[in-house]
Amino acid sequence: MREMKISLGPIHYYWSKENVEQFYRSVEHWPVDIVYLGETVCAKRRALRNADWLDIAARLAGAGKSVVISTLALLEANSDLLQLEKICANAHYMVEANDMSAVHLLAGRSPFVVGPHINCYNSETLSLLAGLGATRWVHPVELPATTIAMLQNTRPEAMETEVFAYGHLPLSFSARCFTARADNVGKDECEQRCIGDPEGRALFTQEHERLFTINGIQLQSGIPCNLFNEMVPMSAMGIDIVRISPQFTATELVVRAFHAVLNGDYTSPEKGMPAAFCNGYWYGEAGMKCLSAEDD
């Protein structure tokens, strides 16, 4: 199998400062190559300040990890833009741009990562972003493997491709807060109540099927996406990095399972991973489906 790196995406949920710091102290010892830090969902989540994130980044860099600072996907106020400007102006770490205002601030100044929330669906867009300084892109989660493979054949030289391989899929963002609405309070009076949902809040159909996960202003898939069994095809198409999205529990088990397979150990496949998962988007089907190559 072609050598691929493992990345740990930014934490999508609102955790306490203590839980975040404890999580990343553990990450220092995990077999991950790249770690994304920062708030990408809601600017009202302020458990950690810039200085706290930079302290964590320094510790991870000292442990041999490549650190990337991620930006918000939805900016709603001038204060959000000021915070974005500080992140993009940092001189120490690469930035993952999750909206076009971040791309604008980074263009021509320093190499950056195109996050999964930027609509990059064709080679023309990929070339445009490369011309602005992007050196890595994370595909929008709804892209099928056939499109990713096509873009692999036409991607700009030196552009790395990172695939969202495990975790609840980030599907959309809203100016309204789903969590606050579920508790029948206004967004401005939310009191950051999403801190009580460290892995989001499940949303079920009338048939009791988990359909979505609500996470503040973000809507996620109901069950995790898991491309563990697609790593051989990913290697064949030249994917550089597989991304694992942090969960409050069992993230280390997932990381070590992916690492084992990347190192040729096929004897301990998905031990410790949730039994229910989806991968439909990879096959060009409804994202909530769970399919295999034989079903394609």
CSV table of C-alpha atoms in Angstrom, one decimal:
chain,number,residue,atom,x,y,z
A,1,MET,CA,0.0,0.0,0.0
A,2,ARG,CA,1.2,3.5,-0.9
A,3,GLU,CA,2.3,5.5,2.2
A,4,MET,CA,-0.4,7.8,3.5
A,5,LYS,CA,-0.4,10.1,6.5
A,6,ILE,CA,-3.1,10.3,9.2
A,7,SER,CA,-4.5,13.6,10.2
A,8,LEU,CA,-6.7,14.5,13.2
A,9,GLY,CA,-9.2,17.1,12.1
A,10,PRO,CA,-10.4,20.0,14.3
A,11,ILE,CA,-12.8,19.2,17.2
A,12,HIS,CA,-16.3,20.0,15.9
A,13,TYR,CA,-17.9,19.9,19.3
A,14,TYR,CA,-17.8,22.3,22.3
A,15,TRP,CA,-15.7,20.7,25.0
A,16,SER,CA,-14.4,22.3,28.2
A,17,LYS,CA,-10.9,23.7,28.3
A,18,GLU,CA,-9.8,20.8,30.6
A,19,ASN,CA,-11.2,18.2,28.2
A,20,VAL,CA,-9.6,19.8,25.2
A,21,GLU,CA,-6.2,20.0,26.9
A,22,GLN,CA,-6.4,16.5,28.2
A,23,PHE,CA,-7.4,15.2,24.7
A,24,TYR,CA,-4.4,16.8,23.0
A,25,ARG,CA,-1.9,15.7,25.7
A,26,SER,CA,-3.0,12.2,24.7
A,27,VAL,CA,-2.7,13.0,21.0
A,28,GLU,CA,1.0,13.8,21.5
A,29,HIS,CA,1.5,10.0,21.9
A,30,TRP,CA,-0.8,8.9,19.1
A,31,PRO,CA,0.4,7.8,15.6
A,32,VAL,CA,-1.0,10.8,13.8
A,33,ASP,CA,1.1,13.0,11.5
A,34,ILE,CA,-1.0,16.2,11.2
A,35,VAL,CA,-3.2,17.8,13.8
A,36,TYR,CA,-5.8,20.6,13.0
A,37,LEU,CA,-6.6,22.9,15.9
A,38,GLY,CA,-9.1,25.7,16.5
A,39,GLU,CA,-12.8,26.5,16.5
A,40,THR,CA,-14.5,25.8,13.1
A,41,VAL,CA,-18.2,25.8,14.1
A,42,CYS,CA,-19.3,28.7,16.4
A,43,ALA,CA,-17.6,31.9,17.4
A,44,LYS,CA,-19.5,31.9,20.7
A,45,ARG,CA,-17.5,28.9,21.9
A,46,ARG,CA,-14.7,30.6,23.8
A,47,ALA,CA,-13.5,28.0,26.3
A,48,LEU,CA,-10.0,28.4,24.9
A,49,ARG,CA,-8.3,31.7,23.9
A,50,ASN,CA,-5.8,32.1,21.1
A,51,ALA,CA,-3.0,31.8,23.6
A,52,ASP,CA,-4.4,28.4,24.8
A,53,TRP,CA,-4.6,27.1,21.2
A,54,LEU,CA,-1.0,28.2,20.6
A,55,ASP,CA,0.2,26.5,23.7
A,56,ILE,CA,-1.4,23.3,22.6
A,57,ALA,CA,0.1,23.8,19.1
A,58,ALA,CA,3.6,24.2,20.6
A,59,ARG,CA,3.3,21.0,22.6
A,60,LEU,CA,2.1,19.0,19.6
A,61,ALA,CA,4.8,20.4,17.4
A,62,GLY,CA,7.4,19.5,20.0
A,63,ALA,CA,6.0,15.9,19.9
A,64,GLY,CA,6.7,15.8,16.2
A,65,LYS,CA,3.2,16.6,14.8
A,66,SER,CA,2.6,19.0,11.9
A,67,VAL,CA,0.1,21.6,13.3
A,68,VAL,CA,-2.5,23.4,11.2
A,69,ILE,CA,-4.8,26.1,12.6
A,70,SER,CA,-8.4,25.9,11.2
A,71,THR,CA,-10.8,28.8,10.7
A,72,LEU,CA,-14.5,29.2,11.1
A,73,ALA,CA,-16.7,28.0,8.3
A,74,LEU,CA,-19.4,30.6,8.9
A,75,LEU,CA,-18.5,34.2,9.9
A,76,GLU,CA,-21.3,36.3,11.1
A,77,ALA,CA,-19.8,39.4,12.8
A,78,ASN,CA,-16.9,41.9,12.5
A,79,SER,CA,-15.4,40.3,15.6
A,80,ASP,CA,-15.3,37.0,13.7
A,81,LEU,CA,-13.4,38.7,10.9
A,82,LEU,CA,-10.9,40.3,13.3
A,83,GLN,CA,-10.2,36.9,14.8
A,84,LEU,CA,-9.8,35.4,11.4
A,85,GLU,CA,-7.2,38.1,10.5
A,86,LYS,CA,-5.2,37.2,13.6
A,87,ILE,CA,-5.2,33.5,12.7
A,88,CYS,CA,-4.2,34.1,9.0
A,89,ALA,CA,-1.4,36.5,10.1
A,90,ASN,CA,0.2,34.0,12.4
A,91,ALA,CA,3.8,33.3,11.4
A,92,HIS,CA,4.2,29.8,12.9
A,93,TYR,CA,1.5,27.4,11.6
A,94,MET,CA,-0.2,26.7,8.4
A,95,VAL,CA,-3.9,27.6,8.2
A,96,GLU,CA,-6.8,25.6,7.0
A,97,ALA,CA,-9.2,28.1,5.2
A,98,ASN,CA,-12.8,27.1,5.6
A,99,ASP,CA,-14.4,30.0,3.8
A,100,MET,CA,-13.3,32.3,1.0
A,101,SER,CA,-12.6,35.3,3.2
A,102,ALA,CA,-9.8,33.2,4.8
A,103,VAL,CA,-8.6,32.3,1.3
A,104,HIS,CA,-8.6,36.0,0.4
A,105,LEU,CA,-6.5,36.9,3.5
A,106,LEU,CA,-4.0,34.0,2.8
A,107,ALA,CA,-3.7,34.4,-0.9
A,108,GLY,CA,-0.1,35.2,-1.9
A,109,ARG,CA,1.1,35.4,1.7
A,110,SER,CA,1.7,31.8,2.8
A,111,PRO,CA,0.8,28.2,1.8
A,112,PHE,CA,-2.6,27.1,3.1
A,113,VAL,CA,-5.0,24.2,3.2
A,114,VAL,CA,-8.4,24.3,1.5
A,115,GLY,CA,-10.8,23.0,4.1
A,116,PRO,CA,-13.8,20.7,3.3
A,117,HIS,CA,-16.3,23.5,3.7
A,118,ILE,CA,-15.1,25.3,0.5
A,119,ASN,CA,-16.9,24.3,-2.6
A,120,CYS,CA,-14.2,22.7,-4.7
A,121,TYR,CA,-15.7,20.3,-7.2
A,122,ASN,CA,-13.6,20.6,-10.3
A,123,SER,CA,-10.1,20.9,-11.6
A,124,GLU,CA,-10.6,24.6,-12.6
A,125,THR,CA,-11.4,25.5,-9.0
A,126,LEU,CA,-8.5,23.4,-7.7
A,127,SER,CA,-6.1,25.1,-10.1
A,128,LEU,CA,-7.4,28.6,-9.1
A,129,LEU,CA,-6.9,27.8,-5.4
A,130,ALA,CA,-3.4,26.4,-6.1
A,131,GLY,CA,-2.6,29.6,-7.9
A,132,LEU,CA,-3.6,31.5,-4.7
A,133,GLY,CA,-1.2,29.5,-2.6
A,134,ALA,CA,-3.1,26.3,-1.6
A,135,THR,CA,-0.9,23.3,-1.2
A,136,ARG,CA,-3.4,20.8,0.2
A,137,TRP,CA,-7.2,20.3,-0.2
A,138,VAL,CA,-9.7,18.4,1.7
A,139,HIS,CA,-12.6,17.3,-0.5
A,140,PRO,CA,-16.2,18.3,0.2
A,141,VAL,CA,-17.6,15.3,2.0
A,142,GLU,CA,-20.3,14.6,-0.6
A,143,LEU,CA,-17.8,14.0,-3.4
A,144,PRO,CA,-17.8,10.4,-4.7
A,145,ALA,CA,-14.6,8.5,-5.2
A,146,THR,CA,-15.0,8.7,-9.0
A,147,THR,CA,-14.8,12.5,-8.9
A,148,ILE,CA,-11.9,12.5,-6.4
A,149,ALA,CA,-10.0,10.1,-8.7
A,150,MET,CA,-10.7,12.3,-11.7
A,151,LEU,CA,-9.4,15.3,-9.8
A,152,GLN,CA,-6.3,13.3,-8.7
A,153,ASN,CA,-5.4,13.0,-12.4
A,154,THR,CA,-5.7,16.7,-13.0
A,155,ARG,CA,-4.6,18.2,-9.7
A,156,PRO,CA,-1.9,20.8,-9.8
A,157,GLU,CA,1.7,19.7,-9.1
A,158,ALA,CA,2.6,19.5,-5.4
A,159,MET,CA,-1.1,19.7,-4.4
A,160,GLU,CA,-1.8,17.2,-1.6
A,161,THR,CA,-5.2,15.5,-1.3
A,162,GLU,CA,-6.8,14.8,2.1
A,163,VAL,CA,-9.9,12.6,2.5
A,164,PHE,CA,-12.4,12.8,5.3
A,165,ALA,CA,-12.2,9.1,6.3
A,166,TYR,CA,-13.8,8.9,9.7
A,167,GLY,CA,-16.3,10.8,11.8
A,168,HIS,CA,-19.7,12.4,11.7
A,169,LEU,CA,-19.9,14.2,8.4
A,170,PRO,CA,-20.2,18.0,8.6
A,171,LEU,CA,-23.1,18.6,6.2
A,172,SER,CA,-24.2,22.2,6.6
A,173,PHE,CA,-24.1,25.3,8.7
A,174,SER,CA,-26.9,27.7,9.6
A,175,ALA,CA,-27.1,31.3,11.0
A,176,ARG,CA,-29.6,29.7,13.5
A,177,CYS,CA,-28.6,27.4,16.3
A,178,PHE,CA,-30.2,24.0,16.1
A,179,THR,CA,-29.3,23.2,19.7
A,180,ALA,CA,-30.8,26.4,21.1
A,181,ARG,CA,-33.9,25.8,19.0
A,182,ALA,CA,-34.2,22.2,20.3
A,183,ASP,CA,-34.2,23.7,23.9
A,184,ASN,CA,-36.7,26.4,22.9
A,185,VAL,CA,-34.4,29.3,23.6
A,186,GLY,CA,-33.0,32.1,21.3
A,187,LYS,CA,-29.6,31.8,19.8
A,188,ASP,CA,-28.4,34.9,21.7
A,189,GLU,CA,-29.6,33.3,25.0
A,190,CYS,CA,-28.0,29.9,24.2
A,191,GLU,CA,-25.5,30.1,27.1
A,192,GLN,CA,-23.3,27.7,25.1
A,193,ARG,CA,-25.6,24.8,26.1
A,194,CYS,CA,-24.0,22.7,23.4
A,195,ILE,CA,-21.2,22.0,25.9
A,196,GLY,CA,-23.6,19.4,27.3
A,197,ASP,CA,-23.5,17.5,24.1
A,198,PRO,CA,-19.8,16.5,23.7
A,199,GLU,CA,-20.6,14.3,20.6
A,200,GLY,CA,-23.6,16.4,19.4
A,201,ARG,CA,-27.3,15.6,19.9
A,202,ALA,CA,-29.0,12.9,18.0
A,203,LEU,CA,-32.0,13.6,15.8
A,204,PHE,CA,-34.3,10.7,15.1
A,205,THR,CA,-37.0,10.0,12.5
A,206,GLN,CA,-40.5,8.9,13.6
A,207,GLU,CA,-39.3,5.3,12.9
A,208,HIS,CA,-36.5,5.8,15.5
A,209,GLU,CA,-33.7,5.9,13.0
A,210,ARG,CA,-30.9,8.3,13.8
A,211,LEU,CA,-31.0,10.7,10.9
A,212,PHE,CA,-28.8,13.7,11.8
A,213,THR,CA,-26.6,15.0,14.6
A,214,ILE,CA,-27.1,18.6,15.7
A,215,ASN,CA,-24.1,20.5,16.9
A,216,GLY,CA,-24.9,24.1,17.6
A,217,ILE,CA,-25.2,25.8,14.2
A,218,GLN,CA,-23.8,22.7,12.4
A,219,LEU,CA,-25.8,19.7,11.1
A,220,GLN,CA,-23.9,16.4,10.9
A,221,SER,CA,-24.6,12.9,9.7
A,222,GLY,CA,-26.5,10.7,12.1
A,223,ILE,CA,-23.9,8.1,12.3
A,224,PRO,CA,-20.1,8.3,11.5
A,225,CYS,CA,-18.7,8.0,8.0
A,226,ASN,CA,-16.1,5.3,8.0
A,227,LEU,CA,-13.9,4.7,5.0
A,228,PHE,CA,-11.6,2.2,6.8
A,229,ASN,CA,-12.3,-0.4,4.2
A,230,GLU,CA,-11.5,2.0,1.3
A,231,MET,CA,-7.9,2.6,2.2
A,232,VAL,CA,-6.5,0.3,-0.5
A,233,PRO,CA,-8.5,2.1,-3.3
A,234,MET,CA,-7.5,5.4,-1.8
A,235,SER,CA,-3.8,4.4,-1.9
A,236,ALA,CA,-4.2,3.3,-5.5
A,237,MET,CA,-5.6,6.7,-6.5
A,238,GLY,CA,-2.8,8.5,-4.8
A,239,ILE,CA,-4.5,10.0,-1.8
A,240,ASP,CA,-1.9,11.6,0.5
A,241,ILE,CA,-3.7,11.9,3.9
A,242,VAL,CA,-6.7,10.3,5.6
A,243,ARG,CA,-8.5,12.5,8.1
A,244,ILE,CA,-10.1,11.3,11.4
A,245,SER,CA,-12.5,13.6,13.0
A,246,PRO,CA,-12.3,13.7,16.9
A,247,GLN,CA,-15.0,12.2,18.9
A,248,PHE,CA,-15.3,12.5,22.7
A,249,THR,CA,-14.7,8.7,23.1
A,250,ALA,CA,-12.8,6.0,21.2
A,251,THR,CA,-10.8,8.4,18.9
A,252,GLU,CA,-7.5,6.7,19.9
A,253,LEU,CA,-8.9,3.3,18.9
A,254,VAL,CA,-9.9,4.6,15.5
A,255,VAL,CA,-6.5,6.2,15.0
A,256,ARG,CA,-4.7,3.0,15.9
A,257,ALA,CA,-6.9,0.9,13.7
A,258,PHE,CA,-6.2,3.1,10.6
A,259,HIS,CA,-2.5,3.2,11.5
A,260,ALA,CA,-2.3,-0.6,11.7
A,261,VAL,CA,-3.8,-1.0,8.3
A,262,LEU,CA,-1.5,1.6,6.8
A,263,ASN,CA,1.4,-0.4,8.1
A,264,GLY,CA,0.1,-3.6,6.6
A,265,ASP,CA,-1.7,-5.2,9.6
A,266,TYR,CA,-5.0,-6.4,8.3
A,267,THR,CA,-5.7,-8.7,11.3
A,268,SER,CA,-7.4,-6.2,13.6
A,269,PRO,CA,-9.8,-4.3,11.3
A,270,GLU,CA,-12.4,-2.2,13.2
A,271,LYS,CA,-12.1,-3.2,16.8
A,272,GLY,CA,-13.6,-0.6,19.1
A,273,MET,CA,-15.3,1.3,16.2
A,274,PRO,CA,-19.0,1.9,16.3
A,275,ALA,CA,-20.8,-0.9,14.4
A,276,ALA,CA,-23.2,1.5,12.6
A,277,PHE,CA,-21.5,3.7,10.0
A,278,CYS,CA,-22.1,5.2,6.6
A,279,ASN,CA,-20.1,5.6,3.4
A,280,GLY,CA,-22.7,6.2,0.7
A,281,TYR,CA,-21.1,9.4,-0.7
A,282,TRP,CA,-17.9,7.5,-1.5
A,283,TYR,CA,-19.9,5.3,-3.8
A,284,GLY,CA,-22.0,8.2,-5.3
A,285,GLU,CA,-25.1,7.1,-3.4
A,286,ALA,CA,-27.1,8.7,-0.6
A,287,GLY,CA,-24.6,9.6,2.1
A,288,MET,CA,-26.4,7.7,4.9
A,289,LYS,CA,-26.0,4.3,3.1
A,290,CYS,CA,-23.5,1.7,4.1
A,291,LEU,CA,-22.1,0.0,1.0
A,292,SER,CA,-19.2,-2.2,-0.1
A,293,ALA,CA,-17.4,-2.5,-3.4
A,294,GLU,CA,-19.5,-5.5,-4.3
A,295,ASP,CA,-22.6,-3.3,-4.1
A,296,ASP,CA,-21.3,-0.7,-6.5
